[in-house]
Short mmCIF file of C-alpha atoms in Angstrom, two decimals:
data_model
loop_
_atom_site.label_atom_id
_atom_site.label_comp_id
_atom_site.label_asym_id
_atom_site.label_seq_id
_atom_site.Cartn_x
_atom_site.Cartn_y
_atom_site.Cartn_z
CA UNK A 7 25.44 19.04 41.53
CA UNK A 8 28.98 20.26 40.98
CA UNK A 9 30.00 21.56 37.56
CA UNK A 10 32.94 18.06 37.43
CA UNK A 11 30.01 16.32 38.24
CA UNK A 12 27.76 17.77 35.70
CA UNK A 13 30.59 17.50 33.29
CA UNK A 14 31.22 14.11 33.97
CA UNK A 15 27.32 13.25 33.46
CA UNK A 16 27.73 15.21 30.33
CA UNK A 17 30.37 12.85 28.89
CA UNK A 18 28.89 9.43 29.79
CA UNK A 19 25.59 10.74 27.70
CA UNK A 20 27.67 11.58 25.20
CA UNK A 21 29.14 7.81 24.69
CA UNK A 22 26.25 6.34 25.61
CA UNK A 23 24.59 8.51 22.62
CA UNK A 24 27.25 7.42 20.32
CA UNK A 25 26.39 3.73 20.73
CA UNK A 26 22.99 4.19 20.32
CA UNK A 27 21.77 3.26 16.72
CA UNK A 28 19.94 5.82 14.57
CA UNK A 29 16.47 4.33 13.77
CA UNK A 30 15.96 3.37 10.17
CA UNK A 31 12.98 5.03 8.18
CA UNK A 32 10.41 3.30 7.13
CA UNK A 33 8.89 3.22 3.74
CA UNK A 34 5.16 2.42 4.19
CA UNK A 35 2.95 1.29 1.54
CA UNK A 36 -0.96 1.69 1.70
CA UNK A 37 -3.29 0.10 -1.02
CA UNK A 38 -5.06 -2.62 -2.15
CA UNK A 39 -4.43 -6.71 -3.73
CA UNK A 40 -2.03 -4.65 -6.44
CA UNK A 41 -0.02 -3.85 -4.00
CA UNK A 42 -0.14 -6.87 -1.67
CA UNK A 43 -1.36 -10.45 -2.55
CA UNK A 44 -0.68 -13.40 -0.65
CA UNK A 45 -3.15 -15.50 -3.20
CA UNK A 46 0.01 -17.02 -5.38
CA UNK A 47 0.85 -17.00 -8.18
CA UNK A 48 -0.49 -13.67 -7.30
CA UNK A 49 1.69 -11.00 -6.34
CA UNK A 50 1.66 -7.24 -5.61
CA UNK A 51 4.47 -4.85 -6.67
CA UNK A 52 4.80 -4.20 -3.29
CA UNK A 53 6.37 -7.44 -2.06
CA UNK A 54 8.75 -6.88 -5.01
CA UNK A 55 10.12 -3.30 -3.71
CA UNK A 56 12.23 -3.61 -1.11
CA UNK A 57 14.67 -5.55 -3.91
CA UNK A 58 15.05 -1.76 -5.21
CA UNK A 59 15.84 0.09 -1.77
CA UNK A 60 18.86 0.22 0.43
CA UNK A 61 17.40 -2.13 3.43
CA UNK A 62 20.24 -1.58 5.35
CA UNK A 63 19.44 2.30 5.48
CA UNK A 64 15.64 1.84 5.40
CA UNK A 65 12.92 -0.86 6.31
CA UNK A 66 9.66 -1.41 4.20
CA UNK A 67 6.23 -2.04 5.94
CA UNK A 68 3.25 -3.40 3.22
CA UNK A 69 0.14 -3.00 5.04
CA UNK A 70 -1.99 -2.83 2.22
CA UNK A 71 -5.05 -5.24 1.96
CA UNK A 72 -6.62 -7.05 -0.90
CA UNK A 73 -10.21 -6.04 -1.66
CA UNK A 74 -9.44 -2.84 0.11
CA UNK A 75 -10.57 1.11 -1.46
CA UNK A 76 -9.57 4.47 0.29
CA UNK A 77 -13.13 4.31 2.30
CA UNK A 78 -12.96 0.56 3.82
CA UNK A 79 -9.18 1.37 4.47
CA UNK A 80 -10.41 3.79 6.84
CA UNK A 81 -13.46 2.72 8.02
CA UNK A 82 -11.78 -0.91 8.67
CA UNK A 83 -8.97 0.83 10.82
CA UNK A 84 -6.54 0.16 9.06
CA UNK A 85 -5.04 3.66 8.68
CA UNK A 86 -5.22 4.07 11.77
CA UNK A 87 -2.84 1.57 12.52
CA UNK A 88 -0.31 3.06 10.04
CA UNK A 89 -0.87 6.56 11.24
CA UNK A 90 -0.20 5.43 14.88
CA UNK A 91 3.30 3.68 13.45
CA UNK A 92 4.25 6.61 11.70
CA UNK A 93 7.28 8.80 12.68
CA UNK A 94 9.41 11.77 11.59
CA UNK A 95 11.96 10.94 8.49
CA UNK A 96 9.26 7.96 7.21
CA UNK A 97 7.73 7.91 3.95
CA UNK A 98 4.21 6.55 2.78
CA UNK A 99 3.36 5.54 -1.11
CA UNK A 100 -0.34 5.07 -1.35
CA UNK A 101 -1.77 3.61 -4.43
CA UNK A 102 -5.64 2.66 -4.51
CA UNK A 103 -8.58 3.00 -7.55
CA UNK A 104 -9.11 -0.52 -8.06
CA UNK A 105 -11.91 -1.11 -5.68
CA UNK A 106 -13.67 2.33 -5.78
CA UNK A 107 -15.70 2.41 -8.61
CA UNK A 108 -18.67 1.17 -7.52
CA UNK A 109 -22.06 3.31 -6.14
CA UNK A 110 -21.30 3.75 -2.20
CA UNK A 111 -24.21 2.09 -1.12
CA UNK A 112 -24.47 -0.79 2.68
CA UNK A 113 -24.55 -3.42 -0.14
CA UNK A 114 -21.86 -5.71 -0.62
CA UNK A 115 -21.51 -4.13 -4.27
CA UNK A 116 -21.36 -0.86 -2.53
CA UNK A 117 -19.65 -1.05 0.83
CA UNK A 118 -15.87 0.17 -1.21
CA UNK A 119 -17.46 2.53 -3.54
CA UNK A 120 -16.39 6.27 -3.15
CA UNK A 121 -18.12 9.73 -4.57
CA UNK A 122 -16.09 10.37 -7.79
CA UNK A 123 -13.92 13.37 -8.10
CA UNK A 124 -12.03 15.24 -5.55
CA UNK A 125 -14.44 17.60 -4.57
CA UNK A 126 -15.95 17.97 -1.02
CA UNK A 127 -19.34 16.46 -1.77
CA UNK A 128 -20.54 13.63 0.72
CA UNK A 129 -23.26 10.91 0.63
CA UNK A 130 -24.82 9.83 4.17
CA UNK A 131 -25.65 6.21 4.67
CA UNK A 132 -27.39 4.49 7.39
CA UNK A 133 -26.09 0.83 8.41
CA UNK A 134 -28.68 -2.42 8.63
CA UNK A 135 -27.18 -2.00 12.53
CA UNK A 136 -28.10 1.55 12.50
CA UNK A 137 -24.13 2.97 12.20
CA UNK A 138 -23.76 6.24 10.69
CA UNK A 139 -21.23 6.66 7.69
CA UNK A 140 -20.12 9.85 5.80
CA UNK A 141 -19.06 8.67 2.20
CA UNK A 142 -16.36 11.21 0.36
CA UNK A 143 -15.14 11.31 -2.88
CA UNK A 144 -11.68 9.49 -3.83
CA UNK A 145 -9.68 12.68 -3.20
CA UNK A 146 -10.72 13.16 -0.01
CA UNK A 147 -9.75 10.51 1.18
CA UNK A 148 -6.33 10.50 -0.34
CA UNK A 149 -6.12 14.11 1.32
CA UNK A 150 -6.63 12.56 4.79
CA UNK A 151 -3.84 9.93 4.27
CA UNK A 152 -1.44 12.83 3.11
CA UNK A 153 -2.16 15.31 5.17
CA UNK A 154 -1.98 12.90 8.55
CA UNK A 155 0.63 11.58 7.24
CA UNK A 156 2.72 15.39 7.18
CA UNK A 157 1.19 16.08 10.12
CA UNK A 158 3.49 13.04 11.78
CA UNK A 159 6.70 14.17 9.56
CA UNK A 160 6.13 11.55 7.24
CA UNK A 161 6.45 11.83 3.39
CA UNK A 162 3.12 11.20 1.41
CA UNK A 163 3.58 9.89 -2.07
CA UNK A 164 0.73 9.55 -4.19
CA UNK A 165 0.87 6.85 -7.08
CA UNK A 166 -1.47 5.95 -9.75
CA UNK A 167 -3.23 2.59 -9.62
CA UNK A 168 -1.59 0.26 -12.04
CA UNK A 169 -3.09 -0.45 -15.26
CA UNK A 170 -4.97 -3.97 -16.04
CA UNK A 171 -4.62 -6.37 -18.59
CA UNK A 172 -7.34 -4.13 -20.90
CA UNK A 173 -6.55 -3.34 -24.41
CA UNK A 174 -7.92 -0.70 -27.00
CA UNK A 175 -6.90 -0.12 -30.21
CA UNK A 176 -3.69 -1.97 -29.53
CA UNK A 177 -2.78 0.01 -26.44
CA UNK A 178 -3.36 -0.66 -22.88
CA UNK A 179 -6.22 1.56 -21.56
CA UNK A 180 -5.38 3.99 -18.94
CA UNK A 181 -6.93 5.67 -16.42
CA UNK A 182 -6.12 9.13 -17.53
CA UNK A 183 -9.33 10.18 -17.13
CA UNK A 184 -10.64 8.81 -13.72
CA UNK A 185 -8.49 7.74 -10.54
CA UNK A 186 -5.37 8.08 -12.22
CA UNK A 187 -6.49 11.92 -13.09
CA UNK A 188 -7.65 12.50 -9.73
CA UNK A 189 -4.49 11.25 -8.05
CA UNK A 190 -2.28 13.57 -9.91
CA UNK A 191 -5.02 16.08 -8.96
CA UNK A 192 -4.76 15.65 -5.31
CA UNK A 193 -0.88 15.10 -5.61
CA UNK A 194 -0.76 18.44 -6.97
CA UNK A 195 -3.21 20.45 -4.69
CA UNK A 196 -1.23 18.84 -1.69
CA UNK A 197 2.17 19.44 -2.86
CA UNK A 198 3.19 15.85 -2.55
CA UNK A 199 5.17 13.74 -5.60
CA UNK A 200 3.12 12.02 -7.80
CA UNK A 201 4.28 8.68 -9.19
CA UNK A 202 2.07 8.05 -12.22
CA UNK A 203 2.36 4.45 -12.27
CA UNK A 204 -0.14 3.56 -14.30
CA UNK A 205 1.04 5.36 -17.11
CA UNK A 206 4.83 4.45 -16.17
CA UNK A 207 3.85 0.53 -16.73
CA UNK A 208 1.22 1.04 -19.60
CA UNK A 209 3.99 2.43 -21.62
CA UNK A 210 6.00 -0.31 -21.16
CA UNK A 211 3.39 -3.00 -21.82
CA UNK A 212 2.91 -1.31 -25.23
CA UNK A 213 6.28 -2.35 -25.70
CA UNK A 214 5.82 -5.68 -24.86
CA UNK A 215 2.16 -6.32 -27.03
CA UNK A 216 -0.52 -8.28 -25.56
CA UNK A 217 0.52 -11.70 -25.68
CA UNK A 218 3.80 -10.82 -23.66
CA UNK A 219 1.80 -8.87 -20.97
CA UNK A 220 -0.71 -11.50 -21.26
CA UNK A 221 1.82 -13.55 -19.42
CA UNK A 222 2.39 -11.43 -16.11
CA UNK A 223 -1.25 -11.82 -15.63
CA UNK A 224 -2.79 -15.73 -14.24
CA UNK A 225 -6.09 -15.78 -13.95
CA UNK A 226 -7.47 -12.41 -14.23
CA UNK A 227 -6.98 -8.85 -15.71
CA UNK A 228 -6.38 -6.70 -12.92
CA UNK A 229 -3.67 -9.21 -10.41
CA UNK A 230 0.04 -9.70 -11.66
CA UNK A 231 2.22 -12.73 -10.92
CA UNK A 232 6.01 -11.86 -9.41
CA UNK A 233 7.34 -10.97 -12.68
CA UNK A 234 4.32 -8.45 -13.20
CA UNK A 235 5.35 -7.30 -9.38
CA UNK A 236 8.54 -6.44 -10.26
CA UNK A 237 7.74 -4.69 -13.31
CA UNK A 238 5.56 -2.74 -11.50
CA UNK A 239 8.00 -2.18 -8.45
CA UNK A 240 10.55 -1.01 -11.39
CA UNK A 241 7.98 1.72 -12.24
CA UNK A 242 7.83 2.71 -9.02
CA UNK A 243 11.34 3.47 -8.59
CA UNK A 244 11.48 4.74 -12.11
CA UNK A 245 9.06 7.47 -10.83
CA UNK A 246 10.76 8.68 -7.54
CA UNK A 247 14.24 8.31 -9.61
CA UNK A 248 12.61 11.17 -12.38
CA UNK A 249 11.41 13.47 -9.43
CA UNK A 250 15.01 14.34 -7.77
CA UNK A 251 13.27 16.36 -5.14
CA UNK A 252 11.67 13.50 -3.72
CA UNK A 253 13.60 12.29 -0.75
CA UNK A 254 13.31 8.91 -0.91
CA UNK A 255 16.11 8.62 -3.77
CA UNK A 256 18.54 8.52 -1.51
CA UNK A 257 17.50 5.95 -0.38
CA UNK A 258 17.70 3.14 -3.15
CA UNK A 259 19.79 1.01 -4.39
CA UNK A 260 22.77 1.37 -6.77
CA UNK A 261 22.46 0.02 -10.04
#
């Protein structure tokens, strides 16, 4: 090859390059019926939070899964599929503690229950089919999700589960002192952003009083209709918008 050829090659790359469109990150959300629900009036904050992001600069992929902890979101594969999707400049909130809390057991009580804590203890169960399964506490998993997800370039966000329609002494109760703790935990061990969303939106449905909040909620204490969505997907954003260092800022929308 002659150096005017090579030259020439050189330029056509060069336009052909400059046509080319960047590919948009993608914001990637991992959880549970909170954060998707396709049961209306159901709905989970995050069908609500692309409303709050530049979509023309980034895309927004919900895959999580009603009924779904940190263990079956695994063991179902459905991590794996997000993993595999993954891709440098992406970002990942995961929010889950709404299914965990039972004994991890083969029963149907106990299939989603997870060890509590964030410690490195494990509980081995043996399937009616005779499959093997290693049961971890709650921050283990979360420290697979984050850590796989660095490992592709991704950015892990860890949120707290949102709170439910549960009152105490004329506040909403939190979960300060369970999931919600062990998130921030986990967040903080990892050196990822923590989005405490559970005490973002409590706060504000002490504001409201329970007959107001009463209303974002049809049917149950724990699933929010749109409006609850959105107030949720507003806490969301309220969170990455009070951490400057997280990345994803840049990425919202103007007010």
């Amino acid at each position: 090859m002659t150096n005017k050829t090579y030259v020439v090659l050189l330029a056509l790359l060069c336009v052909l390059v400059g046509f080319m469109k960047p590919v948009k990150p993608t914001l990637y959300l991992i959880g549970d019926s909170t954060v998707r629900n396709t049961n209306a009036p159901q709905a989970g904050w995050g069908s609500a939070i692309a409303a709050y992001l530049d979509t023309t600069r980034i895309g927004v992929s919900n895959n999580a899964m009603a009924g779904r902890s940190t263990r079956t979101f695994i063991s179902e594969g459905r991590w794996d599929k997000v993993h595999a999707a993954l891709k440098p400049g992406d970002f990942l909130i995961m929010q889950f503690g709404h299914n965990e809390g039972s004994v991890p057991d083969t029963t149907k009580a106990g299939r989603r229950g997870v060890l509590r804590g964030t410690g490195e203890e494990t509980k081995e169960l043996v399937w009616p089919d005779g499959r093997q399964e290693t049961v971890h506490t709650y921050g283990w998993y979360l420290r697979k999700f984050i850590r796989e997800a660095k490992a592709k370039g991704a950015t892990p966000l860890v949120a707290s589960m949102i709170p439910r329609n549960e009152w105490q002494d004329g506040k909403v109760k939190r979960a300060g002192n369970d999931f919600g703790k062990w998130a921030a935990e986990v967040a903080q061990q990892e050196g990822v952003a923590f989005i405490d969303l559970n005490s973002l939106t409590a706060n504000k449905y002490d504001k409201l009083g329970p007959d107001e909040v009463k209303k974002f909620f049809p049917g149950d204490h724990t699933h929010t209709n749109e409006a609850g969505a959105r107030l949720n997907a507003e806490s969301v954003v309220d969170g990455v918008r009070a951490n400057k260092k997280i990345a994803l800022n840049k990425f919202l929308a103007k007010k």
